[in-house]
């Protein structure tokens, strides 16, 4: 260091100010000179910039230690680094939190450099200090924004991850536990389509406020997506956590007032527990998400805790998804055909193509399972096209062998219907296999038509025009509506197998089936019942005029070769299932007294009845389920089930029977109720008069036969009406197509007329009765002296032209000269009707270039 610099630094010498002293004073960087460590680093000099940064005066700083600027924050790690460097007499740069004289916190960057004297001792330290508060605050703000949701002020995914990472290493929570709660608002997807952006933002803020009101100190709410939130609750017991979640659902369930309406929300909740389920933050969030998915699949406003089986299910799904993507390429898929049989003729009327998957390791995978997976993963298009092509090729092969031609139904998913190329792809398959479009029926689920998508309607209309049949599949299981049958050109409705399974024991299913059949037939649409496995089901469907059935009762699904053999063999439905059986009067006697049953049998045998007997109500119901019965005669007093109770059940399950009760005890009230409810036709008393009893039973059979005849006549009328309705529906479709054609033709005609009017060549049209049907503007300008030509008789108005018109059947001449009103013209004539249904002549007039007009 030079002597001049020495004079500058040592303020106690009173030396004159040098240039370097001036530079230090005007510097914007705060400069501080401190004594060595042995002198406790006393402040020896500060410049004006340092005083401005700290708010102190020279007098305030004289002789003080520099550490007082940190006030009570002297435990900053950076200060320890600074002191260590100064004791080691080496340069150092640190960032410190310092306080101005008025107590305001500032961030400073301090660069300390030791100054060595001639002996090599660090006798002074020179510090350069800059204010970095703005930079620090900006960095803190950026850090906050990166971990905070801008709209609600809640933590976002980054903030949640930071919180979890810190909480999971806290020994306190390892003992007491934590709950990771993931919440999804059920209605947000629908509300996003119906509310404006401002209302959606308002909902998000209200949800955030309500969730925050439900947490305690130290817990966190994070908004991880627009419709989902994650909370970390300080509770490790499932029961307590479930109660907390119910409080969250109640808070969110309160109405949210908006400008135009009040909104009510529900939420689905997935939960994972620390440390019970996992100790890693990423896995805990993943498990809570898996539980949320399960909650949403089970319906709205549910909460589900994670379980290990969910991970197994996810693993199984991943394995199956990978295998399914290779199934077509590895030839693991196959198509089976389940015949459909007509209940009137008993003949096979069609079949349904069913796709099957056999995996080498997974075995036979249920179709509902892998079809649903294919729809979720987007593989359904490839699989669906493969099935369509396979069916077309199979049918083409079978027809070569002489198999009778019947339509085959193929299931088409909603995803496929939204593909604009579907109709073109089916057209290509039909062309390749030379298959008639009418032999293909596409089964569409209600889900496919529920949204009434424009593309879906266009595709279905095009397929219908091609001649491909359309069937509404699984009718009754979803949002069944008559409007579907009116809006779309369905030819068939298929009743879902879930209604068929218990129709003989469940009156509600039976009523639904009757309603579906009636509704479809009213519109001229045929009905197919799926999953028919018993004769009782078949009898019910036949009696209620269902058209066709499919199921194991007739045939399971078979291969293409098996279906070909079945069709060639002419296999049909047994006679007793497809036509009313030969009339046999069947009487069921029910009495717990064997002697009484024997007496009744002896009495009634002479009337040529087929008599069945039972000794209890339960036994009687079993017989009714196995055999057709016309009339039931039951004792009243039986152990376990009274006659009235038995007949009431029989009335529900077998309503077409005629039911009588026989008793030696009046029990007036129960019998009266049964009669009033229609469970009992007549009440007879013991002991009986033989003649009267036989008369009552004969009357009961007569009543039953009248009802059967009425049903038969109704069925015949119904069949005729069905045919008329179907014909009317077809006629309406043809009229609609014809109207469309007429509209298109009229539009084309207007376009042609407009074009003809404005072409520069004179054109006239004369019909076969010599009326001038058309004249364009050029012709009107050419012949103004002839007056109003349109609609006039050409023989009087244009005789020069009419004499040259060629009769039908002759070849029209080449253009030849003609004189009209002093104009020399070339007359061209064209006989109409050769390419259309028009008749008459089209006339053109052009100036004759070889002749000059008359003077």
Short mmCIF file of N, CA and C in Angstrom, two decimals, residues 58-130:
data_model
loop_
_atom_site.label_atom_id
_atom_site.label_comp_id
_atom_site.label_asym_id
_atom_site.label_seq_id
_atom_site.Cartn_x
_atom_site.Cartn_y
_atom_site.Cartn_z
N UNK A 58 -21.89 9.12 10.82
CA UNK A 58 -20.51 8.77 11.19
C UNK A 58 -20.36 8.68 12.70
N UNK A 59 -21.02 9.59 13.40
CA UNK A 59 -20.92 9.60 14.86
C UNK A 59 -21.51 8.32 15.46
N UNK A 60 -22.61 7.83 14.86
CA UNK A 60 -23.22 6.60 15.36
C UNK A 60 -22.28 5.40 15.22
N UNK A 61 -21.44 5.43 14.18
CA UNK A 61 -20.63 4.26 13.87
C UNK A 61 -19.23 4.31 14.45
N UNK A 62 -18.80 5.47 14.88
CA UNK A 62 -17.41 5.64 15.32
C UNK A 62 -17.07 4.65 16.43
N UNK A 63 -16.06 3.83 16.18
CA UNK A 63 -15.54 2.91 17.19
C UNK A 63 -16.40 1.68 17.45
N UNK A 64 -17.54 1.51 16.77
CA UNK A 64 -18.42 0.37 17.04
C UNK A 64 -17.98 -0.84 16.24
N UNK A 65 -18.40 -2.00 16.71
CA UNK A 65 -18.14 -3.22 15.96
C UNK A 65 -19.20 -3.34 14.84
N UNK A 66 -18.83 -3.92 13.72
CA UNK A 66 -19.74 -4.01 12.56
C UNK A 66 -20.90 -4.98 12.80
N UNK A 67 -20.78 -5.83 13.84
CA UNK A 67 -21.80 -6.88 14.01
C UNK A 67 -23.15 -6.35 14.49
N UNK A 68 -23.18 -5.12 14.97
CA UNK A 68 -24.44 -4.63 15.52
C UNK A 68 -25.50 -4.47 14.43
N UNK A 69 -25.09 -4.45 13.15
CA UNK A 69 -26.07 -4.31 12.08
C UNK A 69 -27.03 -5.51 12.00
N UNK A 70 -26.62 -6.67 12.54
CA UNK A 70 -27.51 -7.85 12.51
C UNK A 70 -28.49 -7.88 13.68
N UNK A 71 -28.33 -6.98 14.62
CA UNK A 71 -29.19 -6.89 15.82
C UNK A 71 -29.27 -8.27 16.48
N UNK A 72 -30.47 -8.90 16.49
CA UNK A 72 -30.61 -10.19 17.18
C UNK A 72 -30.54 -11.37 16.22
N UNK A 73 -30.06 -11.18 15.00
CA UNK A 73 -29.93 -12.29 14.04
C UNK A 73 -28.46 -12.63 13.84
N UNK A 74 -27.73 -12.70 14.95
CA UNK A 74 -26.30 -12.98 14.84
C UNK A 74 -26.02 -14.48 14.70
N UNK A 75 -27.07 -15.28 14.67
CA UNK A 75 -26.88 -16.72 14.48
C UNK A 75 -26.96 -17.11 13.01
N UNK A 76 -26.91 -16.15 12.11
CA UNK A 76 -26.95 -16.47 10.69
C UNK A 76 -25.73 -17.32 10.33
N UNK A 77 -25.89 -18.41 9.61
CA UNK A 77 -24.75 -19.24 9.21
C UNK A 77 -23.68 -18.45 8.44
N UNK A 78 -24.13 -17.47 7.64
CA UNK A 78 -23.18 -16.68 6.85
C UNK A 78 -22.22 -15.89 7.74
N UNK A 79 -22.72 -15.45 8.92
CA UNK A 79 -21.85 -14.69 9.83
C UNK A 79 -20.72 -15.56 10.35
N UNK A 80 -21.02 -16.83 10.62
CA UNK A 80 -19.97 -17.77 11.06
C UNK A 80 -18.92 -17.95 9.97
N UNK A 81 -19.40 -18.03 8.71
CA UNK A 81 -18.47 -18.15 7.58
C UNK A 81 -17.57 -16.92 7.49
N UNK A 82 -18.18 -15.74 7.68
CA UNK A 82 -17.44 -14.49 7.61
C UNK A 82 -16.35 -14.41 8.68
N UNK A 83 -16.70 -14.72 9.92
CA UNK A 83 -15.73 -14.65 11.02
C UNK A 83 -14.58 -15.63 10.81
N UNK A 84 -14.92 -16.82 10.34
CA UNK A 84 -13.87 -17.81 10.11
C UNK A 84 -12.88 -17.33 9.05
N UNK A 85 -13.39 -16.69 7.99
CA UNK A 85 -12.51 -16.18 6.94
C UNK A 85 -11.63 -15.05 7.46
N UNK A 86 -12.20 -14.17 8.29
CA UNK A 86 -11.41 -13.05 8.80
C UNK A 86 -10.33 -13.55 9.75
N UNK A 87 -10.63 -14.54 10.57
CA UNK A 87 -9.61 -15.11 11.45
C UNK A 87 -8.51 -15.79 10.64
N UNK A 88 -8.91 -16.34 9.49
CA UNK A 88 -7.92 -16.99 8.63
C UNK A 88 -7.26 -16.00 7.68
N UNK A 89 -7.65 -14.72 7.75
CA UNK A 89 -7.09 -13.65 6.92
C UNK A 89 -7.18 -14.00 5.44
N UNK A 90 -8.42 -14.40 4.98
CA UNK A 90 -8.62 -14.67 3.56
C UNK A 90 -9.89 -13.97 3.08
N UNK A 91 -9.94 -13.65 1.79
CA UNK A 91 -11.13 -12.95 1.26
C UNK A 91 -12.37 -13.82 1.38
N UNK A 92 -13.52 -13.17 1.47
CA UNK A 92 -14.79 -13.90 1.57
C UNK A 92 -15.93 -13.01 1.10
N UNK A 93 -16.95 -13.66 0.51
CA UNK A 93 -18.17 -12.95 0.10
C UNK A 93 -19.36 -13.66 0.73
N UNK A 94 -20.20 -12.91 1.43
CA UNK A 94 -21.38 -13.50 2.09
C UNK A 94 -22.59 -12.61 1.84
N UNK A 95 -23.80 -13.23 2.03
CA UNK A 95 -25.06 -12.48 1.99
C UNK A 95 -25.63 -12.47 3.39
N UNK A 96 -25.87 -11.25 3.92
CA UNK A 96 -26.32 -11.09 5.30
C UNK A 96 -27.63 -10.34 5.37
N UNK A 97 -28.44 -10.71 6.38
CA UNK A 97 -29.61 -9.92 6.70
C UNK A 97 -29.18 -8.85 7.70
N UNK A 98 -29.21 -7.59 7.31
CA UNK A 98 -28.86 -6.46 8.17
C UNK A 98 -30.09 -5.59 8.37
N UNK A 99 -30.03 -4.77 9.40
CA UNK A 99 -31.16 -3.89 9.72
C UNK A 99 -30.70 -2.44 9.68
N UNK A 100 -31.51 -1.60 9.02
CA UNK A 100 -31.24 -0.18 9.04
C UNK A 100 -31.51 0.39 10.42
N UNK A 101 -31.10 1.62 10.64
CA UNK A 101 -31.26 2.25 11.95
C UNK A 101 -32.74 2.27 12.37
N UNK A 102 -33.66 2.40 11.35
CA UNK A 102 -35.11 2.44 11.67
C UNK A 102 -35.72 1.05 11.84
N UNK A 103 -34.89 0.00 11.81
CA UNK A 103 -35.38 -1.36 12.04
C UNK A 103 -35.83 -2.10 10.80
N UNK A 104 -35.73 -1.49 9.63
CA UNK A 104 -36.15 -2.14 8.38
C UNK A 104 -35.09 -3.15 7.96
N UNK A 105 -35.56 -4.38 7.62
CA UNK A 105 -34.65 -5.43 7.20
C UNK A 105 -34.18 -5.19 5.77
N UNK A 106 -32.88 -5.36 5.54
CA UNK A 106 -32.30 -5.28 4.21
C UNK A 106 -31.35 -6.44 4.00
N UNK A 107 -31.25 -6.87 2.77
CA UNK A 107 -30.28 -7.90 2.41
C UNK A 107 -29.06 -7.23 1.79
N UNK A 108 -27.87 -7.59 2.25
CA UNK A 108 -26.62 -7.02 1.72
C UNK A 108 -25.67 -8.13 1.31
N UNK A 109 -24.97 -7.84 0.21
CA UNK A 109 -23.86 -8.70 -0.18
C UNK A 109 -22.57 -8.01 0.27
N UNK A 110 -21.75 -8.67 1.08
CA UNK A 110 -20.55 -8.08 1.66
C UNK A 110 -19.32 -8.87 1.21
N UNK A 111 -18.40 -8.15 0.53
CA UNK A 111 -17.13 -8.74 0.10
C UNK A 111 -16.01 -8.19 0.98
N UNK A 112 -15.39 -9.03 1.79
CA UNK A 112 -14.32 -8.62 2.72
C UNK A 112 -12.97 -9.08 2.17
N UNK A 113 -12.01 -8.10 2.14
CA UNK A 113 -10.66 -8.42 1.68
C UNK A 113 -9.65 -7.95 2.75
N UNK A 114 -8.73 -8.82 3.22
CA UNK A 114 -7.74 -8.41 4.23
C UNK A 114 -6.63 -7.51 3.61
N UNK A 115 -6.16 -6.58 4.43
CA UNK A 115 -5.02 -5.73 4.03
C UNK A 115 -3.86 -6.06 4.95
N UNK A 116 -2.73 -6.43 4.36
CA UNK A 116 -1.58 -6.88 5.14
C UNK A 116 -0.55 -5.75 5.28
N UNK A 117 0.02 -5.63 6.50
CA UNK A 117 1.07 -4.63 6.72
C UNK A 117 2.42 -5.22 6.31
N UNK A 118 3.50 -4.46 6.61
CA UNK A 118 4.83 -4.89 6.18
C UNK A 118 5.27 -6.19 6.84
N UNK A 119 4.67 -6.51 7.98
CA UNK A 119 5.05 -7.75 8.69
C UNK A 119 4.23 -8.94 8.20
N UNK A 120 3.26 -8.70 7.29
CA UNK A 120 2.41 -9.79 6.79
C UNK A 120 1.18 -10.05 7.63
N UNK A 121 0.91 -9.16 8.59
CA UNK A 121 -0.29 -9.33 9.43
C UNK A 121 -1.49 -8.61 8.79
N UNK A 122 -2.66 -9.20 8.94
CA UNK A 122 -3.88 -8.57 8.43
C UNK A 122 -4.31 -7.49 9.42
N UNK A 123 -3.78 -6.27 9.18
CA UNK A 123 -4.06 -5.19 10.12
C UNK A 123 -5.36 -4.48 9.83
N UNK A 124 -5.89 -4.63 8.66
CA UNK A 124 -7.14 -3.99 8.29
C UNK A 124 -7.97 -4.97 7.43
N UNK A 125 -9.30 -4.71 7.40
CA UNK A 125 -10.20 -5.43 6.48
C UNK A 125 -11.03 -4.40 5.73
N UNK A 126 -11.02 -4.52 4.42
CA UNK A 126 -11.78 -3.59 3.57
C UNK A 126 -13.04 -4.32 3.09
N UNK A 127 -14.18 -3.73 3.34
CA UNK A 127 -15.45 -4.35 2.93
C UNK A 127 -16.17 -3.53 1.88
N UNK A 128 -16.70 -4.23 0.85
CA UNK A 128 -17.51 -3.60 -0.21
C UNK A 128 -18.93 -4.16 -0.07
N UNK A 129 -19.90 -3.31 0.23
CA UNK A 129 -21.27 -3.77 0.53
C UNK A 129 -22.25 -3.21 -0.49
N UNK A 130 -23.11 -4.10 -1.03
CA UNK A 130 -24.16 -3.68 -1.96
C UNK A 130 -25.51 -4.16 -1.42
#
